[in-house]
mmCIF file of C-alpha atoms in Angstrom:
data_model
loop_
_atom_site.group_PDB
_atom_site.id
_atom_site.type_symbol
_atom_site.label_atom_id
_atom_site.label_comp_id
_atom_site.label_asym_id
_atom_site.label_seq_id
_atom_site.Cartn_x
_atom_site.Cartn_y
_atom_site.Cartn_z
ATOM 1 C CA MET A 192 -61.278 -143.850 15.267
ATOM 2 C CA GLU A 193 -57.569 -142.201 16.621
ATOM 3 C CA LYS A 194 -58.205 -141.522 19.871
ATOM 4 C CA ALA A 195 -58.332 -138.130 20.293
ATOM 5 C CA GLN A 196 -54.756 -136.802 21.874
ATOM 6 C CA LYS A 197 -55.031 -134.858 25.478
ATOM 7 C CA PRO A 198 -53.939 -131.223 25.470
ATOM 8 C CA GLU A 199 -51.178 -131.072 26.623
ATOM 9 C CA LYS A 200 -50.670 -129.083 30.027
ATOM 10 C CA PRO A 201 -48.483 -125.312 30.335
ATOM 11 C CA ALA A 202 -45.662 -125.195 31.400
ATOM 12 C CA PHE A 203 -45.210 -124.276 35.058
ATOM 13 C CA ARG A 204 -43.515 -120.670 34.691
ATOM 14 C CA LEU A 205 -42.721 -117.739 37.496
ATOM 15 C CA PRO A 206 -43.661 -114.568 36.757
ATOM 16 C CA PRO A 207 -41.221 -112.189 34.958
ATOM 17 C CA GLY A 208 -40.847 -110.566 38.318
ATOM 18 C CA LEU A 209 -39.614 -112.992 40.069
ATOM 19 C CA VAL A 210 -37.586 -113.981 37.562
ATOM 20 C CA SER A 211 -35.933 -110.228 37.499
ATOM 21 C CA TYR A 212 -35.284 -110.538 41.296
ATOM 22 C CA LEU A 213 -34.192 -113.840 40.966
ATOM 23 C CA GLN A 214 -31.484 -113.255 38.029
ATOM 24 C CA SER A 215 -30.250 -109.975 40.677
ATOM 25 C CA ALA A 216 -30.307 -111.448 43.409
ATOM 26 C CA PRO A 217 -26.623 -112.783 43.674
ATOM 27 C CA LEU A 218 -24.970 -109.525 42.753
ATOM 28 C CA ILE A 219 -27.727 -108.129 45.720
ATOM 29 C CA LEU A 220 -26.342 -110.561 48.155
ATOM 30 C CA ILE A 221 -22.800 -109.477 47.155
ATOM 31 C CA ILE A 222 -23.828 -106.135 47.003
ATOM 32 C CA GLY A 223 -25.079 -106.064 49.990
ATOM 33 C CA PHE A 224 -22.563 -108.259 51.921
ATOM 34 C CA PHE A 225 -19.688 -106.994 51.010
ATOM 35 C CA PHE A 226 -20.244 -102.894 50.850
ATOM 36 C CA VAL A 227 -23.976 -101.754 52.735
ATOM 37 C CA LEU A 228 -23.574 -103.766 55.634
ATOM 38 C CA PRO A 229 -20.082 -102.742 56.045
ATOM 39 C CA ILE A 230 -21.348 -99.347 55.725
ATOM 40 C CA LEU A 231 -23.879 -99.550 58.030
ATOM 41 C CA MET A 232 -21.424 -101.771 60.833
ATOM 42 C CA ILE A 233 -19.309 -98.241 60.274
ATOM 43 C CA ALA A 234 -22.328 -96.836 61.023
ATOM 44 C CA VAL A 235 -24.089 -97.931 63.611
ATOM 45 C CA VAL A 236 -20.315 -97.514 65.097
ATOM 46 C CA SER A 237 -19.604 -94.418 64.946
ATOM 47 C CA PHE A 238 -22.825 -93.466 67.373
ATOM 48 C CA TRP A 239 -20.661 -96.079 70.262
ATOM 49 C CA ASP A 240 -19.628 -94.688 73.513
ATOM 50 C CA TYR A 241 -15.272 -95.972 74.341
ATOM 51 C CA ASP A 242 -12.997 -95.608 76.646
ATOM 52 C CA PHE A 243 -9.189 -96.598 77.217
ATOM 53 C CA ALA A 244 -10.505 -100.663 77.572
ATOM 54 C CA GLY A 245 -12.795 -100.665 75.268
ATOM 55 C CA ILE A 246 -15.375 -99.487 73.372
ATOM 56 C CA TYR A 247 -19.272 -99.714 74.797
ATOM 57 C CA PRO A 248 -22.939 -99.859 72.428
ATOM 58 C CA ALA A 249 -25.099 -96.944 73.267
ATOM 59 C CA PHE A 250 -26.317 -94.074 71.684
ATOM 60 C CA LEU A 251 -23.935 -90.604 71.876
ATOM 61 C CA THR A 252 -23.616 -87.559 69.677
ATOM 62 C CA MET A 253 -20.602 -87.297 71.240
ATOM 63 C CA ASN A 254 -18.816 -87.557 68.599
ATOM 64 C CA TYR A 255 -19.640 -86.134 65.319
ATOM 65 C CA THR A 256 -19.830 -83.438 68.022
ATOM 66 C CA GLU A 257 -16.675 -83.628 68.932
ATOM 67 C CA SER A 258 -14.753 -83.998 65.032
ATOM 68 C CA LEU A 259 -16.949 -81.591 63.748
ATOM 69 C CA GLY A 260 -17.030 -79.082 66.524
ATOM 70 C CA SER A 261 -13.622 -78.812 66.338
ATOM 71 C CA TRP A 262 -11.863 -76.245 64.562
ATOM 72 C CA VAL A 263 -8.931 -79.462 64.114
ATOM 73 C CA THR A 264 -10.859 -81.312 62.052
ATOM 74 C CA TRP A 265 -12.133 -78.395 60.494
ATOM 75 C CA LYS A 266 -8.619 -77.388 58.636
ATOM 76 C CA THR A 267 -7.483 -80.434 58.558
ATOM 77 C CA TYR A 268 -10.533 -81.185 56.257
ATOM 78 C CA LEU A 269 -10.152 -78.557 54.182
ATOM 79 C CA ASN A 270 -5.768 -79.350 53.645
ATOM 80 C CA THR A 271 -7.423 -82.566 52.671
ATOM 81 C CA LEU A 272 -9.716 -80.809 49.684
ATOM 82 C CA LYS A 273 -6.687 -79.037 48.870
ATOM 83 C CA PHE A 274 -4.319 -82.041 47.881
ATOM 84 C CA THR A 275 -7.214 -83.098 46.401
ATOM 85 C CA ALA A 276 -7.878 -80.074 44.476
ATOM 86 C CA ILE A 277 -4.009 -79.811 43.151
ATOM 87 C CA VAL A 278 -3.957 -83.377 41.868
ATOM 88 C CA TRP A 279 -7.699 -83.466 40.738
ATOM 89 C CA MET A 280 -5.915 -80.575 38.747
ATOM 90 C CA LEU A 281 -2.592 -82.358 37.636
ATOM 91 C CA THR A 282 -3.993 -85.571 36.964
ATOM 92 C CA LEU A 283 -6.409 -83.740 34.371
ATOM 93 C CA PHE A 284 -4.519 -82.087 32.383
ATOM 94 C CA ILE A 285 -0.883 -84.128 32.634
ATOM 95 C CA GLY A 286 -4.324 -87.243 31.932
ATOM 96 C CA PHE A 287 -6.401 -85.601 28.858
ATOM 97 C CA TRP A 288 -2.645 -84.232 27.127
ATOM 98 C CA VAL A 289 -1.613 -88.628 27.037
ATOM 99 C CA ALA A 290 -4.567 -89.865 26.480
ATOM 100 C CA TYR A 291 -4.797 -87.008 23.702
ATOM 101 C CA PHE A 292 -1.534 -88.075 22.146
ATOM 102 C CA LEU A 293 -2.400 -92.194 22.646
ATOM 103 C CA ALA A 294 -5.543 -91.842 20.737
ATOM 104 C CA PHE A 295 -5.359 -88.975 17.681
ATOM 105 C CA HIS A 296 -1.499 -88.539 17.533
ATOM 106 C CA VAL A 297 -0.440 -92.636 17.084
ATOM 107 C CA ARG A 298 -2.346 -94.204 13.921
ATOM 108 C CA ARG A 299 -0.682 -98.220 15.023
ATOM 109 C CA THR A 300 -3.804 -99.890 17.296
ATOM 110 C CA SER A 301 -1.374 -101.908 18.192
ATOM 111 C CA MET A 302 1.556 -99.555 18.832
ATOM 112 C CA GLN A 303 -1.408 -97.510 21.356
ATOM 113 C CA MET A 304 -1.352 -100.636 23.234
ATOM 114 C CA ILE A 305 1.608 -100.958 23.961
ATOM 115 C CA LEU A 306 2.387 -96.983 24.657
ATOM 116 C CA PHE A 307 -0.405 -97.841 27.317
ATOM 117 C CA LEU A 308 1.172 -100.638 28.580
ATOM 118 C CA VAL A 309 3.705 -99.323 29.110
ATOM 119 C CA CYS A 310 1.865 -96.478 31.479
ATOM 120 C CA THR A 311 0.664 -99.121 33.398
ATOM 121 C CA VAL A 312 4.471 -101.120 33.597
ATOM 122 C CA PRO A 313 4.910 -99.526 37.258
ATOM 123 C CA PHE A 314 1.475 -99.688 38.982
ATOM 124 C CA MET A 315 2.630 -103.844 38.491
ATOM 125 C CA THR A 316 4.319 -102.902 41.726
ATOM 126 C CA SER A 317 2.820 -102.086 45.123
ATOM 127 C CA ASN A 318 1.851 -97.655 46.073
ATOM 128 C CA ILE A 319 4.654 -98.250 49.266
ATOM 129 C CA ILE A 320 7.408 -99.039 46.377
ATOM 130 C CA ARG A 321 6.653 -96.364 43.956
ATOM 131 C CA MET A 322 6.517 -94.132 46.544
ATOM 132 C CA ILE A 323 8.922 -94.577 48.377
ATOM 133 C CA SER A 324 10.947 -94.025 45.581
ATOM 134 C CA TRP A 325 10.535 -90.935 45.371
ATOM 135 C CA ILE A 326 12.238 -90.637 47.978
ATOM 136 C CA PRO A 327 17.161 -91.377 47.128
ATOM 137 C CA VAL A 328 15.095 -88.758 44.616
ATOM 138 C CA LEU A 329 14.241 -86.072 46.218
ATOM 139 C CA GLY A 330 15.381 -85.879 49.512
ATOM 140 C CA ARG A 331 18.592 -83.860 51.132
ATOM 141 C CA ASN A 332 20.994 -85.947 49.243
ATOM 142 C CA GLY A 333 19.225 -86.898 46.070
ATOM 143 C CA LEU A 334 19.613 -87.730 42.997
ATOM 144 C CA VAL A 335 17.463 -83.829 42.396
ATOM 145 C CA ASN A 336 19.717 -81.576 44.919
ATOM 146 C CA GLN A 337 22.982 -82.999 43.938
ATOM 147 C CA ALA A 338 21.489 -81.981 40.313
ATOM 148 C CA LEU A 339 20.761 -78.249 41.281
ATOM 149 C CA VAL A 340 23.726 -78.257 43.309
ATOM 150 C CA ASP A 341 26.254 -79.694 40.775
ATOM 151 C CA LEU A 342 24.632 -77.291 38.031
ATOM 152 C CA GLY A 343 24.905 -74.194 40.536
ATOM 153 C CA ILE A 344 20.903 -73.225 40.553
ATOM 154 C CA VAL A 345 21.029 -73.904 44.314
ATOM 155 C CA PRO A 346 24.303 -72.806 46.759
ATOM 156 C CA LYS A 347 23.225 -76.039 49.164
ATOM 157 C CA PRO A 348 20.217 -79.147 48.968
ATOM 158 C CA VAL A 349 16.785 -77.220 48.502
ATOM 159 C CA GLU A 350 15.002 -79.005 52.188
ATOM 160 C CA TRP A 351 10.893 -79.083 50.487
ATOM 161 C CA LEU A 352 11.440 -81.043 48.108
ATOM 162 C CA LEU A 353 10.829 -83.869 50.416
ATOM 163 C CA TYR A 354 8.633 -84.394 53.641
ATOM 164 C CA SER A 355 6.707 -81.172 52.728
ATOM 165 C CA ASP A 356 3.529 -80.477 50.779
ATOM 166 C CA PHE A 357 5.242 -80.797 47.773
ATOM 167 C CA ALA A 358 6.947 -83.995 48.048
ATOM 168 C CA VAL A 359 2.180 -85.220 48.502
ATOM 169 C CA VAL A 360 0.792 -83.914 45.866
ATOM 170 C CA LEU A 361 3.904 -85.320 43.208
ATOM 171 C CA ALA A 362 3.696 -88.724 45.214
ATOM 172 C CA MET A 363 0.040 -89.155 43.957
ATOM 173 C CA VAL A 364 0.178 -87.384 41.517
ATOM 174 C CA HIS A 365 2.265 -90.599 39.950
ATOM 175 C CA LEU A 366 0.479 -93.212 41.827
ATOM 176 C CA TYR A 367 -3.021 -92.135 40.884
ATOM 177 C CA THR A 368 -2.130 -89.681 36.964
ATOM 178 C CA LEU A 369 -3.240 -93.361 35.633
ATOM 179 C CA PHE A 370 -6.400 -93.715 36.672
ATOM 180 C CA MET A 371 -7.554 -90.338 35.365
ATOM 181 C CA VAL A 372 -5.717 -90.904 31.963
ATOM 182 C CA THR A 373 -7.102 -94.668 31.601
ATOM 183 C CA PRO A 374 -11.142 -93.177 30.843
ATOM 184 C CA ILE A 375 -10.026 -90.364 28.807
ATOM 185 C CA PHE A 376 -8.323 -92.129 25.953
ATOM 186 C CA ASN A 377 -11.342 -95.110 26.358
ATOM 187 C CA THR A 378 -13.749 -91.421 25.454
ATOM 188 C CA LEU A 379 -10.900 -91.043 22.630
ATOM 189 C CA MET A 380 -10.479 -93.372 20.916
ATOM 190 C CA ARG A 381 -14.533 -93.584 20.563
ATOM 191 C CA ILE A 382 -14.989 -89.607 18.968
ATOM 192 C CA ASP A 383 -15.793 -90.404 15.142
ATOM 193 C CA ARG A 384 -13.024 -88.724 13.115
ATOM 194 C CA SER A 385 -15.303 -87.550 10.468
ATOM 195 C CA LEU A 386 -16.433 -85.355 12.340
ATOM 196 C CA PHE A 387 -12.782 -83.853 12.657
ATOM 197 C CA GLU A 388 -13.245 -84.061 8.849
ATOM 198 C CA ALA A 389 -16.534 -81.805 9.295
ATOM 199 C CA ALA A 390 -14.876 -79.043 11.293
ATOM 200 C CA ARG A 391 -11.813 -78.177 9.028
ATOM 201 C CA ASP A 392 -14.756 -78.366 5.944
ATOM 202 C CA ALA A 393 -15.941 -75.218 8.028
ATOM 203 C CA GLY A 394 -12.835 -73.942 8.584
ATOM 204 C CA ALA A 395 -12.223 -74.326 11.685
ATOM 205 C CA SER A 396 -8.473 -74.240 13.023
ATOM 206 C CA GLY A 397 -6.313 -76.935 15.467
ATOM 207 C CA TRP A 398 -6.744 -75.158 18.235
ATOM 208 C CA GLN A 399 -10.981 -74.830 17.498
ATOM 209 C CA ILE A 400 -11.900 -78.455 17.403
ATOM 210 C CA LEU A 401 -10.725 -79.427 20.353
ATOM 211 C CA TRP A 402 -12.051 -76.640 21.667
ATOM 212 C CA ASN A 403 -15.813 -76.955 20.593
ATOM 213 C CA VAL A 404 -15.308 -81.152 19.203
ATOM 214 C CA VAL A 405 -12.655 -82.864 21.525
ATOM 215 C CA LEU A 406 -13.724 -81.100 25.216
ATOM 216 C CA PRO A 407 -16.797 -81.234 25.358
ATOM 217 C CA LEU A 408 -17.043 -84.821 24.272
ATOM 218 C CA ALA A 409 -14.626 -86.108 26.312
ATOM 219 C CA LYS A 410 -16.490 -85.015 29.390
ATOM 220 C CA PRO A 411 -17.098 -88.179 30.166
ATOM 221 C CA GLY A 412 -14.469 -89.314 30.567
ATOM 222 C CA MET A 413 -12.961 -86.500 32.099
ATOM 223 C CA ALA A 414 -15.372 -86.631 35.189
ATOM 224 C CA ILE A 415 -14.914 -91.083 35.206
ATOM 225 C CA GLY A 416 -11.617 -89.778 36.234
ATOM 226 C CA THR A 417 -12.301 -87.321 38.536
ATOM 227 C CA ILE A 418 -14.466 -89.161 40.745
ATOM 228 C CA PHE A 419 -10.994 -92.111 40.710
ATOM 229 C CA VAL A 420 -8.895 -90.002 41.691
ATOM 230 C CA VAL A 421 -10.674 -87.759 43.724
ATOM 231 C CA THR A 422 -12.118 -90.640 45.540
ATOM 232 C CA LEU A 423 -8.133 -91.942 45.521
ATOM 233 C CA VAL A 424 -7.093 -88.990 47.163
ATOM 234 C CA MET A 425 -9.543 -88.806 49.663
ATOM 235 C CA ALA A 426 -9.105 -91.980 51.590
ATOM 236 C CA ASP A 427 -4.970 -91.980 51.343
ATOM 237 C CA PHE A 428 -3.690 -91.565 54.514
ATOM 238 C CA SER A 429 0.597 -93.441 53.282
ATOM 239 C CA THR A 430 0.632 -91.050 50.794
ATOM 240 C CA VAL A 431 0.439 -87.969 53.117
ATOM 241 C CA GLN A 432 1.865 -89.857 56.429
ATOM 242 C CA VAL A 433 5.080 -91.225 54.186
ATOM 243 C CA MET A 434 6.093 -87.961 52.334
ATOM 244 C CA SER A 435 5.429 -84.798 54.995
ATOM 245 C CA GLY A 436 7.590 -86.461 56.796
ATOM 246 C CA GLY A 437 4.551 -87.145 59.353
ATOM 247 C CA GLN A 438 4.847 -82.662 58.465
ATOM 248 C CA SER A 439 1.266 -82.501 57.620
ATOM 249 C CA ALA A 440 -2.647 -84.684 57.785
ATOM 250 C CA SER A 441 -5.537 -85.351 56.290
ATOM 251 C CA VAL A 442 -8.570 -87.482 57.346
ATOM 252 C CA ALA A 443 -7.956 -90.879 56.595
ATOM 253 C CA LEU A 444 -4.790 -89.744 58.033
ATOM 254 C CA MET A 445 -6.173 -88.835 61.026
ATOM 255 C CA MET A 446 -8.846 -92.202 61.365
ATOM 256 C CA LYS A 447 -5.791 -95.173 61.098
ATOM 257 C CA ASN A 448 -4.609 -92.496 64.027
ATOM 258 C CA GLN A 449 -7.785 -92.701 66.495
ATOM 259 C CA MET A 450 -7.961 -96.384 65.086
ATOM 260 C CA SER A 451 -3.915 -97.060 66.340
ATOM 261 C CA LEU A 452 -5.750 -95.517 69.662
ATOM 262 C CA LEU A 453 -8.171 -97.985 69.965
ATOM 263 C CA GLN A 454 -10.522 -95.014 69.523
ATOM 264 C CA TYR A 455 -13.115 -97.307 67.089
ATOM 265 C CA PRO A 456 -15.767 -94.942 67.562
ATOM 266 C CA ALA A 457 -14.173 -91.437 67.130
ATOM 267 C CA ALA A 458 -12.985 -92.979 63.090
ATOM 268 C CA ALA A 459 -16.109 -94.572 63.136
ATOM 269 C CA ALA A 460 -17.141 -90.938 63.088
ATOM 270 C CA ASN A 461 -15.920 -89.176 60.175
ATOM 271 C CA ALA A 462 -15.431 -92.388 58.052
ATOM 272 C CA VAL A 463 -19.266 -91.357 58.394
ATOM 273 C CA VAL A 464 -18.580 -87.958 57.494
ATOM 274 C CA LEU A 465 -15.739 -88.372 54.946
ATOM 275 C CA LEU A 466 -18.199 -90.641 53.600
ATOM 276 C CA VAL A 467 -20.556 -88.022 52.893
ATOM 277 C CA VAL A 468 -18.114 -85.549 52.013
ATOM 278 C CA VAL A 469 -17.017 -87.604 48.643
ATOM 279 C CA LEU A 470 -20.842 -88.929 47.661
ATOM 280 C CA LEU A 471 -21.686 -85.054 47.650
ATOM 281 C CA MET A 472 -18.286 -84.187 45.533
ATOM 282 C CA VAL A 473 -19.628 -87.227 43.287
ATOM 283 C CA SER A 474 -22.906 -86.441 43.239
ATOM 284 C CA ALA A 475 -22.133 -82.435 41.557
ATOM 285 C CA ILE A 476 -20.080 -83.695 39.571
ATOM 286 C CA LEU A 477 -22.696 -86.687 38.303
ATOM 287 C CA ARG A 478 -25.170 -83.830 38.090
ATOM 288 C CA VAL A 479 -22.688 -82.255 35.147
ATOM 289 C CA VAL A 480 -21.592 -84.336 33.134
ATOM 290 C CA ASP A 481 -23.999 -87.497 32.167
ATOM 291 C CA ILE A 482 -21.568 -90.491 32.700
ATOM 292 C CA ARG A 483 -23.361 -93.266 31.377
ATOM 293 C CA LYS A 484 -23.272 -93.856 28.206
ATOM 294 C CA GLU A 485 -19.663 -94.426 29.787
ATOM 295 C CA LEU A 486 -20.942 -97.018 31.513
#
């Protein structure tokens, strides 16, 4: 008689819930160490005391009361929001039409990619280099002023082209427009072209198709580009410092000056307030537009 086979022992298996946690553990550790922990450290330091000699562990609300109770701080925040709003509107307008041209007027996919790569060429250099390149163009003896004077449009060089709010906005638009073009272009490329044919068959004109078909479907990409541009402008200090010639201010520049004076707790308090403001703006955008389909 054949010997009865012994039943195999069931393989050891971890609970499904534990497997999910183990799979996500590397990502949680990376986000926790490089994102959550630094923010917590900034929040803790914002309550510390300081003087000209150093910073001291404590729990004081002085940094927040001095920051939020100062009209200079509020004026700086309003100036930062002004830059953000203007740059956002210009980058949205330029970015949408560039993406629209690439998506719908360039037929060949290879040419779309080539033109898109051409748009990214300036971003292969440093932000500082691209920003400083505007100085010989906008300066008193720059290319623009020389052309205006030679053509007789103005009798003397225009002073406000450089070291002004105009120069700051122009440089920021140059620096951040691609961050608006990319997500909008990605969204427009996903639109089903048969929708345009259906709209034309229903008697819609080109502008009606743009307003009723393209724009509603492009909202997720516009929202993602808005988040990129808003966060970048709110955190930019070098452009404001260089292009305004020290005549304008932003929250990030104020924090940079505080850190140069070793006022780290005060700078940390402003960083926390700025983070809250940016998060409120991003949450407002996410309430208006659902971007989960694009992620």
